[in-house]
Coordinates of C-alpha atoms in Angstrom, one line a residue:
N1 CA 4.1 -7.2 -9.3
K2 CA 7.6 -6.3 -8.0
I3 CA 6.9 -5.2 -4.5
N4 CA 7.1 -8.7 -3.1
K5 CA 10.7 -8.9 -4.4
I6 CA 11.8 -6.1 -2.1
S7 CA 13.9 -7.6 0.7
F8 CA 14.5 -4.5 2.9
P9 CA 12.1 -2.7 5.3
I10 CA 9.4 -0.7 3.5
L11 CA 7.2 2.1 4.7
I12 CA 4.0 2.8 2.7
I13 CA 2.3 6.2 3.4
H14 CA -1.1 6.8 2.0
G15 CA -3.8 9.4 2.4
K16 CA -7.4 8.1 2.5
V17 CA -8.7 10.9 0.2
D18 CA -5.9 10.6 -2.4
K19 CA -7.4 11.6 -5.8
I20 CA -4.5 10.3 -7.8
V21 CA -3.8 6.8 -6.4
P22 CA -6.7 5.0 -4.9
Y23 CA -6.3 4.2 -1.2
S24 CA -7.2 0.6 -2.0
M25 CA -4.0 0.4 -4.1
G26 CA -1.9 1.5 -1.2
K27 CA -3.4 -1.1 1.0
K28 CA -2.8 -3.8 -1.7
M29 CA 0.8 -2.8 -2.0
Y30 CA 1.2 -3.2 1.7
E31 CA -0.5 -6.6 1.7
L32 CA 1.9 -7.8 -1.1
A33 CA 5.0 -6.5 0.6
R34 CA 7.3 -8.7 2.6
Q35 CA 8.1 -8.2 6.2
P36 CA 9.4 -6.0 7.7
K37 CA 6.7 -3.6 6.5
F38 CA 4.9 -0.6 7.9
F39 CA 1.8 1.3 6.8
Y40 CA 0.7 4.7 7.7
S41 CA -2.6 6.2 6.6
Q42 CA -4.0 9.6 7.1
E43 CA -7.8 10.1 7.2
Y44 CA -7.7 13.6 5.6
G45 CA -4.5 13.1 3.6
D46 CA -4.5 13.6 -0.1
H47 CA -1.8 12.5 -2.5
M48 CA 0.8 14.5 -0.6
V49 CA -0.1 13.7 3.0
E50 CA 0.2 16.5 5.5
Y51 CA 2.8 16.7 8.2
D52 CA 1.4 16.0 11.6
K53 CA 2.4 14.5 14.9
E54 CA 1.2 11.0 13.9
L55 CA 3.2 11.1 10.7
L56 CA 6.3 12.0 12.6
L57 CA 5.7 9.1 15.1
A58 CA 5.2 6.7 12.2
L59 CA 8.5 7.9 10.6
K60 CA 10.4 7.6 13.9
K61 CA 9.0 4.1 14.4
F62 CA 10.1 3.0 11.0
I63 CA 13.6 4.6 11.3
N64 CA 14.0 3.0 14.8
S65 CA 13.1 -0.4 13.3
L66 CA 16.2 -0.1 11.0
N67 CA 18.6 -0.4 13.9

């Protein structure tokens, strides 16, 4: 109930096979967040997503958006 009050860029990263926080909760957080917002999901990622090329690209895209 507080995420829609955040007024700065936000990046939500979520693994689709997370056994701690349901993936649907990550998607809901993204839906409720204000712009600018970014979402990165990993098909095989658990609660601690694994480092891969796509994650690095998502992080770079988010960081570049801050300029």
